[in-house]
Amino acid sequence: MSTAREQQNIEWKESWREEYFKWICGFANAQGGRIYIGKNDDGQVVGLPNIRKLLEDLPNQVRDLMGILVEVNRHEEGGLEYLEIVVEPYPYPISYRGQYHYRSGSTKQELKGPALSTFLLQKQGKRWDGVPVPGVTVADLSAEAFDLFRQRAAKSGRVDEQVLHDGNEALLDNLNLVDGDYLKRAAVLLFHPTPEKFITGAYVKIGFFATDDDLRYQDEVHGPLLLQVERTLDLLQTKYTKAQVRYEGASRLEEPRSLPPPCARPCSTRWPTKTTAAARPCRLASTSTSCSSGTKATCPTRGLWRICCASTPPSPSTPTWPIPYSGPATLNPGAGAL
């Protein structure tokens, strides 16, 4: 007899219904679990009249519908019978009638869109940015982006100097950006001159608002992600910040109000896996007082900037975006994003 409460891995149902195959599918795709048929929402046994037929039918039906094996056990408490269905977690994706379900918390969710894509990749041991992209060769990539990478890597001292003297193809292989005969999606994002041909929304949008709904001017930053970072930060410093004027005696002094790098860099370097997976660009917005476009994440340092990013959750286990700011980002192929 189970005395556990209904939770992540335990579900109670008073009677059996066909739709509970979805719950079995959800448990198999998550951490596994147990479904008790013949218990109410308080965990009290209410009995199950057709228990013998279910004992015979359920294991075969689950096998035929989903191709998995479950353990079905009969229990008795206070003279009343109930069933326990034990579902093991499976390392590969399980579908029920073409649908993929996932157990999250005490609920069952049907996975669709970006969440389904990410789930299927994770079950195959891949990440969104590690998917191979056909039709792209090393010769198609930007020499300027490679030069910038080598400069930044040499300055940081985090990459062996000998590796930086290798050719572009060897460099990509050393960075683990090659999958067999194909370049990975991260390589295309970082080094291709027009990554939007392969990943929709792979660019940055910047806008200046006089008020929350009055856009005065805007820019789009395209090209390899490595160059987008440089160009975005340069635009923010030269076009989207204003000088503060002060006086010392009769002297007029201008002090540029710069966007703090710890605030700007996460959007410039971490955005691909959260925005591009949802086919939307990274968005930066500024006004003289505030920002109101997209999902807002207030800059953790001083200033009137906010990073705005309209994105959707890329995985069933991560329900909300953007993530809280956790420190400055680095140019890391395949890193997370705002």
CSV table of C-alpha atoms in Angstrom, one decimal:
chain,number,residue,atom,x,y,z
A,1,MET,CA,0.0,0.0,0.0
A,2,SER,CA,1.3,3.4,-1.0
A,3,THR,CA,1.1,6.2,1.6
A,4,ALA,CA,2.8,8.8,-0.5
A,5,ARG,CA,1.1,12.0,-1.5
A,6,GLU,CA,0.2,12.9,-5.1
A,7,GLN,CA,3.3,14.6,-6.5
A,8,GLN,CA,5.8,14.7,-9.4
A,9,ASN,CA,6.0,10.9,-9.7
A,10,ILE,CA,2.6,9.8,-8.3
A,11,GLU,CA,-0.9,10.3,-9.7
A,12,TRP,CA,-4.2,9.1,-8.2
A,13,LYS,CA,-7.3,8.3,-10.3
A,14,GLU,CA,-10.7,7.0,-9.1
A,15,SER,CA,-11.4,5.0,-12.3
A,16,TRP,CA,-9.6,4.2,-15.5
A,17,ARG,CA,-10.1,6.3,-18.6
A,18,GLU,CA,-8.6,6.0,-22.1
A,19,GLU,CA,-7.0,9.5,-21.7
A,20,TYR,CA,-4.8,8.2,-18.9
A,21,PHE,CA,-2.5,6.6,-21.6
A,22,LYS,CA,-1.3,10.2,-22.0
A,23,TRP,CA,-0.2,10.2,-18.3
A,24,ILE,CA,1.7,7.0,-18.9
A,25,CYS,CA,3.4,8.6,-21.9
A,26,GLY,CA,4.2,11.7,-19.8
A,27,PHE,CA,5.8,9.7,-17.0
A,28,ALA,CA,7.9,7.7,-19.6
A,29,ASN,CA,9.2,10.9,-21.1
A,30,ALA,CA,10.1,12.5,-17.7
A,31,GLN,CA,11.4,10.7,-14.6
A,32,GLY,CA,9.0,7.8,-14.5
A,33,GLY,CA,6.2,7.4,-11.9
A,34,ARG,CA,3.3,5.5,-10.6
A,35,ILE,CA,-0.4,5.8,-11.4
A,36,TYR,CA,-2.9,4.5,-8.8
A,37,ILE,CA,-6.3,3.6,-10.2
A,38,GLY,CA,-9.0,3.3,-7.6
A,39,LYS,CA,-7.9,6.2,-5.3
A,40,ASN,CA,-9.5,9.6,-5.0
A,41,ASP,CA,-7.7,12.9,-4.9
A,42,ASP,CA,-7.1,12.5,-1.1
A,43,GLY,CA,-5.4,9.2,-1.7
A,44,GLN,CA,-8.2,7.2,-0.2
A,45,VAL,CA,-9.0,3.8,-1.8
A,46,VAL,CA,-12.5,3.8,-3.4
A,47,GLY,CA,-12.2,0.5,-5.1
A,48,LEU,CA,-12.1,-0.6,-8.8
A,49,PRO,CA,-14.9,-2.9,-10.1
A,50,ASN,CA,-13.3,-4.0,-13.4
A,51,ILE,CA,-9.8,-4.6,-11.9
A,52,ARG,CA,-9.3,-8.1,-13.4
A,53,LYS,CA,-10.0,-7.0,-17.0
A,54,LEU,CA,-7.6,-4.0,-16.6
A,55,LEU,CA,-4.9,-6.3,-15.2
A,56,GLU,CA,-5.0,-8.3,-18.4
A,57,ASP,CA,-5.6,-5.5,-20.9
A,58,LEU,CA,-3.5,-2.5,-19.8
A,59,PRO,CA,0.0,-4.0,-20.2
A,60,ASN,CA,-0.8,-5.1,-23.8
A,61,GLN,CA,-2.5,-1.9,-24.7
A,62,VAL,CA,0.4,0.2,-23.5
A,63,ARG,CA,2.9,-2.0,-25.4
A,64,ASP,CA,0.8,-1.8,-28.6
A,65,LEU,CA,0.1,2.0,-28.4
A,66,MET,CA,3.5,3.2,-27.2
A,67,GLY,CA,6.0,0.4,-27.6
A,68,ILE,CA,6.9,0.3,-23.9
A,69,LEU,CA,6.4,-2.1,-21.0
A,70,VAL,CA,4.7,-1.1,-17.7
A,71,GLU,CA,4.2,-3.0,-14.6
A,72,VAL,CA,0.6,-3.4,-13.5
A,73,ASN,CA,0.0,-4.5,-9.9
A,74,ARG,CA,-3.2,-5.3,-7.9
A,75,HIS,CA,-3.4,-4.1,-4.3
A,76,GLU,CA,-6.1,-4.3,-1.6
A,77,GLU,CA,-6.9,-2.1,1.3
A,78,GLY,CA,-9.9,-2.3,3.6
A,79,GLY,CA,-11.5,-4.9,1.4
A,80,LEU,CA,-11.3,-2.6,-1.6
A,81,GLU,CA,-9.1,-3.3,-4.6
A,82,TYR,CA,-7.0,-0.8,-6.7
A,83,LEU,CA,-4.3,-0.9,-9.4
A,84,GLU,CA,-0.8,0.4,-9.4
A,85,ILE,CA,0.8,1.2,-12.8
A,86,VAL,CA,4.6,1.5,-12.6
A,87,VAL,CA,6.1,3.5,-15.5
A,88,GLU,CA,9.9,3.6,-15.9
A,89,PRO,CA,11.7,6.6,-17.5
A,90,TYR,CA,12.8,5.9,-21.1
A,91,PRO,CA,16.0,7.3,-22.6
A,92,TYR,CA,14.3,7.9,-26.0
A,93,PRO,CA,11.1,9.9,-26.8
A,94,ILE,CA,7.8,8.1,-26.4
A,95,SER,CA,4.7,9.1,-28.3
A,96,TYR,CA,1.0,8.3,-27.9
A,97,ARG,CA,-1.0,8.5,-31.1
A,98,GLY,CA,1.6,10.9,-32.6
A,99,GLN,CA,1.6,13.2,-29.6
A,100,TYR,CA,4.4,13.7,-27.0
A,101,HIS,CA,3.4,14.2,-23.4
A,102,TYR,CA,5.6,15.2,-20.5
A,103,ARG,CA,5.1,15.1,-16.7
A,104,SER,CA,6.1,18.4,-15.1
A,105,GLY,CA,5.3,18.9,-11.4
A,106,SER,CA,1.9,17.4,-10.8
A,107,THR,CA,0.6,18.2,-14.3
A,108,LYS,CA,0.8,16.6,-17.7
A,109,GLN,CA,1.7,18.7,-20.7
A,110,GLU,CA,1.6,18.0,-24.4
A,111,LEU,CA,4.8,19.2,-26.0
A,112,LYS,CA,4.6,21.4,-29.1
A,113,GLY,CA,6.7,23.8,-31.1
A,114,PRO,CA,10.1,24.8,-29.7
A,115,ALA,CA,9.5,22.8,-26.5
A,116,LEU,CA,9.0,19.6,-28.5
A,117,SER,CA,12.0,20.3,-30.7
A,118,THR,CA,14.2,20.8,-27.6
A,119,PHE,CA,12.8,17.7,-25.9
A,120,LEU,CA,13.5,15.5,-29.0
A,121,LEU,CA,17.0,16.9,-29.2
A,122,GLN,CA,17.7,16.3,-25.5
A,123,LYS,CA,16.5,12.7,-25.8
A,124,GLN,CA,19.1,12.2,-28.6
A,125,GLY,CA,21.8,13.7,-26.5
A,126,LYS,CA,21.9,17.0,-28.5
A,127,ARG,CA,21.4,20.6,-27.9
A,128,TRP,CA,19.6,23.1,-30.2
A,129,ASP,CA,22.9,24.7,-31.1
A,130,GLY,CA,24.6,21.4,-31.8
A,131,VAL,CA,22.3,20.3,-34.6
A,132,PRO,CA,24.2,19.8,-37.9
A,133,VAL,CA,23.3,22.2,-40.7
A,134,PRO,CA,23.5,20.8,-44.3
A,135,GLY,CA,24.6,22.9,-47.2
A,136,VAL,CA,27.2,25.0,-45.4
A,137,THR,CA,30.9,24.6,-45.8
A,138,VAL,CA,33.9,26.3,-44.1
A,139,ALA,CA,34.5,28.2,-47.3
A,140,ASP,CA,31.1,29.9,-46.8
A,141,LEU,CA,32.1,31.4,-43.4
A,142,SER,CA,33.3,34.9,-42.7
A,143,ALA,CA,37.1,35.5,-42.7
A,144,GLU,CA,36.5,38.6,-40.7
A,145,ALA,CA,34.6,36.7,-38.0
A,146,PHE,CA,37.5,34.1,-37.7
A,147,ASP,CA,40.0,37.0,-37.4
A,148,LEU,CA,38.0,38.6,-34.6
A,149,PHE,CA,37.7,35.3,-32.8
A,150,ARG,CA,41.5,34.7,-33.0
A,151,GLN,CA,42.2,38.2,-31.7
A,152,ARG,CA,39.7,37.9,-28.7
A,153,ALA,CA,40.9,34.3,-27.9
A,154,ALA,CA,44.5,35.3,-27.9
A,155,LYS,CA,43.8,38.3,-25.7
A,156,SER,CA,41.8,36.2,-23.2
A,157,GLY,CA,44.5,33.5,-23.0
A,158,ARG,CA,41.8,30.8,-22.7
A,159,VAL,CA,42.7,29.1,-26.0
A,160,ASP,CA,46.0,27.4,-26.7
A,161,GLU,CA,48.1,29.6,-29.0
A,162,GLN,CA,49.0,26.8,-31.3
A,163,VAL,CA,45.3,26.1,-31.9
A,164,LEU,CA,44.8,29.7,-33.1
A,165,HIS,CA,47.5,29.2,-35.8
A,166,ASP,CA,45.5,26.2,-37.3
A,167,GLY,CA,43.3,26.7,-40.4
A,168,ASN,CA,39.7,27.5,-40.0
A,169,GLU,CA,38.5,23.9,-40.5
A,170,ALA,CA,40.9,22.6,-37.8
A,171,LEU,CA,39.9,25.5,-35.5
A,172,LEU,CA,36.2,24.6,-35.8
A,173,ASP,CA,37.0,21.0,-35.1
A,174,ASN,CA,39.0,22.0,-32.0
A,175,LEU,CA,36.0,24.0,-30.8
A,176,ASN,CA,33.7,21.0,-31.3
A,177,LEU,CA,31.6,22.8,-33.9
A,178,VAL,CA,31.7,20.0,-36.5
A,179,ASP,CA,29.5,17.0,-36.6
A,180,GLY,CA,30.9,14.5,-39.2
A,181,ASP,CA,30.8,16.2,-42.6
A,182,TYR,CA,28.5,19.0,-41.3
A,183,LEU,CA,29.0,22.2,-39.4
A,184,LYS,CA,26.9,22.6,-36.2
A,185,ARG,CA,24.3,25.4,-35.9
A,186,ALA,CA,26.6,27.2,-33.4
A,187,ALA,CA,29.3,27.4,-36.1
A,188,VAL,CA,26.8,28.9,-38.5
A,189,LEU,CA,25.6,31.5,-35.9
A,190,LEU,CA,29.1,32.5,-34.9
A,191,PHE,CA,30.9,32.6,-38.3
A,192,HIS,CA,28.4,32.7,-41.2
A,193,PRO,CA,28.0,36.2,-42.9
A,194,THR,CA,24.2,35.7,-43.1
A,195,PRO,CA,23.1,33.2,-40.4
A,196,GLU,CA,19.4,34.2,-41.0
A,197,LYS,CA,19.4,32.1,-44.1
A,198,PHE,CA,19.6,29.1,-41.8
A,199,ILE,CA,18.2,30.3,-38.5
A,200,THR,CA,15.2,32.7,-38.6
A,201,GLY,CA,15.6,35.7,-36.4
A,202,ALA,CA,19.4,35.5,-35.9
A,203,TYR,CA,19.9,39.2,-35.5
A,204,VAL,CA,19.6,42.1,-33.0
A,205,LYS,CA,17.1,44.9,-33.0
A,206,ILE,CA,17.8,48.2,-31.1
A,207,GLY,CA,15.3,51.0,-30.7
A,208,PHE,CA,15.0,54.4,-29.0
A,209,PHE,CA,11.7,55.4,-27.6
A,210,ALA,CA,10.8,59.0,-26.7
A,211,THR,CA,8.0,57.5,-24.6
A,212,ASP,CA,6.9,53.9,-24.0
A,213,ASP,CA,5.0,53.8,-27.3
A,214,ASP,CA,6.8,56.4,-29.4
A,215,LEU,CA,9.6,54.8,-31.4
A,216,ARG,CA,12.0,57.5,-32.7
A,217,TYR,CA,14.6,55.5,-34.4
A,218,GLN,CA,15.9,51.9,-34.6
A,219,ASP,CA,18.7,49.7,-36.0
A,220,GLU,CA,19.1,46.1,-36.9
A,221,VAL,CA,22.4,44.4,-36.5
A,222,HIS,CA,23.1,41.5,-38.9
A,223,GLY,CA,26.0,39.2,-39.7
A,224,PRO,CA,28.0,36.6,-37.8
A,225,LEU,CA,27.2,36.5,-34.1
A,226,LEU,CA,30.8,37.4,-33.2
A,227,LEU,CA,30.5,40.6,-35.2
A,228,GLN,CA,27.0,41.3,-34.0
A,229,VAL,CA,28.4,41.6,-30.5
A,230,GLU,CA,31.0,44.2,-31.5
A,231,ARG,CA,28.6,46.2,-33.7
A,232,THR,CA,25.8,46.1,-31.1
A,233,LEU,CA,28.0,47.4,-28.3
A,234,ASP,CA,29.5,50.0,-30.6
A,235,LEU,CA,26.0,51.2,-31.6
A,236,LEU,CA,24.9,51.4,-28.0
A,237,GLN,CA,27.9,53.5,-27.0
A,238,THR,CA,27.9,55.8,-30.0
A,239,LYS,CA,24.2,56.3,-31.0
A,240,TYR,CA,22.0,55.2,-28.1
A,241,THR,CA,23.7,56.9,-25.1
A,242,LYS,CA,23.7,60.6,-24.3
A,243,ALA,CA,26.4,62.7,-22.8
A,244,GLN,CA,25.8,64.1,-19.3
A,245,VAL,CA,26.9,67.7,-19.0
A,246,ARG,CA,28.4,69.2,-15.8
A,247,TYR,CA,30.3,72.3,-15.0
A,248,GLU,CA,33.4,72.9,-13.0
A,249,GLY,CA,33.7,76.7,-12.6
A,250,ALA,CA,33.5,78.2,-16.0
A,251,SER,CA,34.4,74.8,-17.8
A,252,ARG,CA,31.7,72.7,-19.5
A,253,LEU,CA,32.4,69.0,-19.2
A,254,GLU,CA,30.7,66.1,-21.0
A,255,GLU,CA,30.6,62.7,-19.4
A,256,PRO,CA,29.2,60.0,-21.6
A,257,ARG,CA,26.6,57.8,-19.9
A,258,SER,CA,27.7,54.4,-21.1
A,259,LEU,CA,25.7,51.3,-21.0
A,260,PRO,CA,27.3,49.1,-18.3
A,261,PRO,CA,29.0,46.1,-20.1
A,262,PRO,CA,27.7,43.6,-17.6
A,263,CYS,CA,24.2,44.6,-18.7
A,264,ALA,CA,24.8,44.8,-22.4
A,265,ARG,CA,27.0,41.8,-23.0
A,266,PRO,CA,24.5,39.1,-21.9
A,267,CYS,CA,22.0,40.1,-24.6
A,268,SER,CA,24.8,40.4,-27.2
A,269,THR,CA,26.4,37.0,-26.5
A,270,ARG,CA,23.7,34.8,-24.8
A,271,TRP,CA,20.7,35.2,-27.0
A,272,PRO,CA,20.8,32.4,-29.6
A,273,THR,CA,19.4,29.4,-27.7
A,274,LYS,CA,16.4,31.3,-26.3
A,275,THR,CA,15.4,33.7,-29.1
A,276,THR,CA,16.5,32.1,-32.3
A,277,ALA,CA,14.9,28.7,-31.3
A,278,ALA,CA,11.7,30.6,-31.2
A,279,ALA,CA,12.5,32.4,-34.5
A,280,ARG,CA,12.6,35.9,-32.9
A,281,PRO,CA,15.5,38.4,-32.7
A,282,CYS,CA,17.1,39.7,-29.6
A,283,ARG,CA,15.7,43.2,-28.8
A,284,LEU,CA,17.2,46.1,-27.0
A,285,ALA,CA,15.1,49.2,-26.2
A,286,SER,CA,15.8,52.5,-24.5
A,287,THR,CA,13.8,55.6,-23.6
A,288,SER,CA,14.6,58.7,-21.6
A,289,THR,CA,12.9,57.0,-18.7
A,290,SER,CA,12.0,53.4,-19.3
A,291,CYS,CA,11.3,50.6,-21.7
A,292,SER,CA,8.1,48.8,-22.5
A,293,SER,CA,8.7,46.4,-25.4
A,294,GLY,CA,9.0,42.7,-25.1
A,295,THR,CA,9.5,40.8,-21.8
A,296,LYS,CA,11.5,43.1,-19.5
A,297,ALA,CA,14.5,42.2,-17.5
A,298,THR,CA,15.6,45.3,-15.6
A,299,CYS,CA,19.3,46.1,-15.9
A,300,PRO,CA,20.9,45.1,-12.6
A,301,THR,CA,23.2,48.2,-12.6
A,302,ARG,CA,22.6,51.9,-12.8
A,303,GLY,CA,21.2,53.5,-15.9
A,304,LEU,CA,17.9,53.7,-17.8
A,305,TRP,CA,18.4,50.7,-20.1
A,306,ARG,CA,16.4,47.5,-20.1
A,307,ILE,CA,17.1,44.4,-22.1
A,308,CYS,CA,13.9,43.3,-23.9
A,309,CYS,CA,13.5,39.9,-25.4
A,310,ALA,CA,10.4,38.3,-26.8
A,311,SER,CA,11.0,34.6,-26.5
A,312,THR,CA,9.3,31.3,-25.7
A,313,PRO,CA,10.4,28.5,-23.3
A,314,PRO,CA,12.7,26.1,-25.2
A,315,SER,CA,12.1,23.2,-22.8
A,316,PRO,CA,9.3,21.7,-20.7
A,317,SER,CA,11.4,22.0,-17.5
A,318,THR,CA,12.0,25.8,-17.9
A,319,PRO,CA,8.6,27.5,-17.8
A,320,THR,CA,9.6,31.2,-17.9
A,321,TRP,CA,12.1,33.5,-19.6
A,322,PRO,CA,14.2,35.5,-19.4
A,323,ILE,CA,16.4,34.1,-16.7
A,324,PRO,CA,17.7,36.4,-14.0
A,325,TYR,CA,20.9,38.2,-14.7
A,326,SER,CA,23.8,36.1,-13.3
A,327,GLY,CA,26.9,38.0,-14.3
A,328,PRO,CA,28.8,39.0,-17.5
A,329,ALA,CA,28.8,36.6,-20.4
A,330,THR,CA,31.8,35.5,-22.5
A,331,LEU,CA,32.1,34.7,-26.2
A,332,ASN,CA,31.4,31.0,-25.7
A,333,PRO,CA,30.2,29.0,-28.7
A,334,GLY,CA,26.9,27.5,-27.9
A,335,ALA,CA,26.4,29.4,-24.6
A,336,GLY,CA,23.0,30.2,-23.1
A,337,ALA,CA,21.2,33.4,-24.1
A,338,LEU,CA,19.0,36.1,-22.7
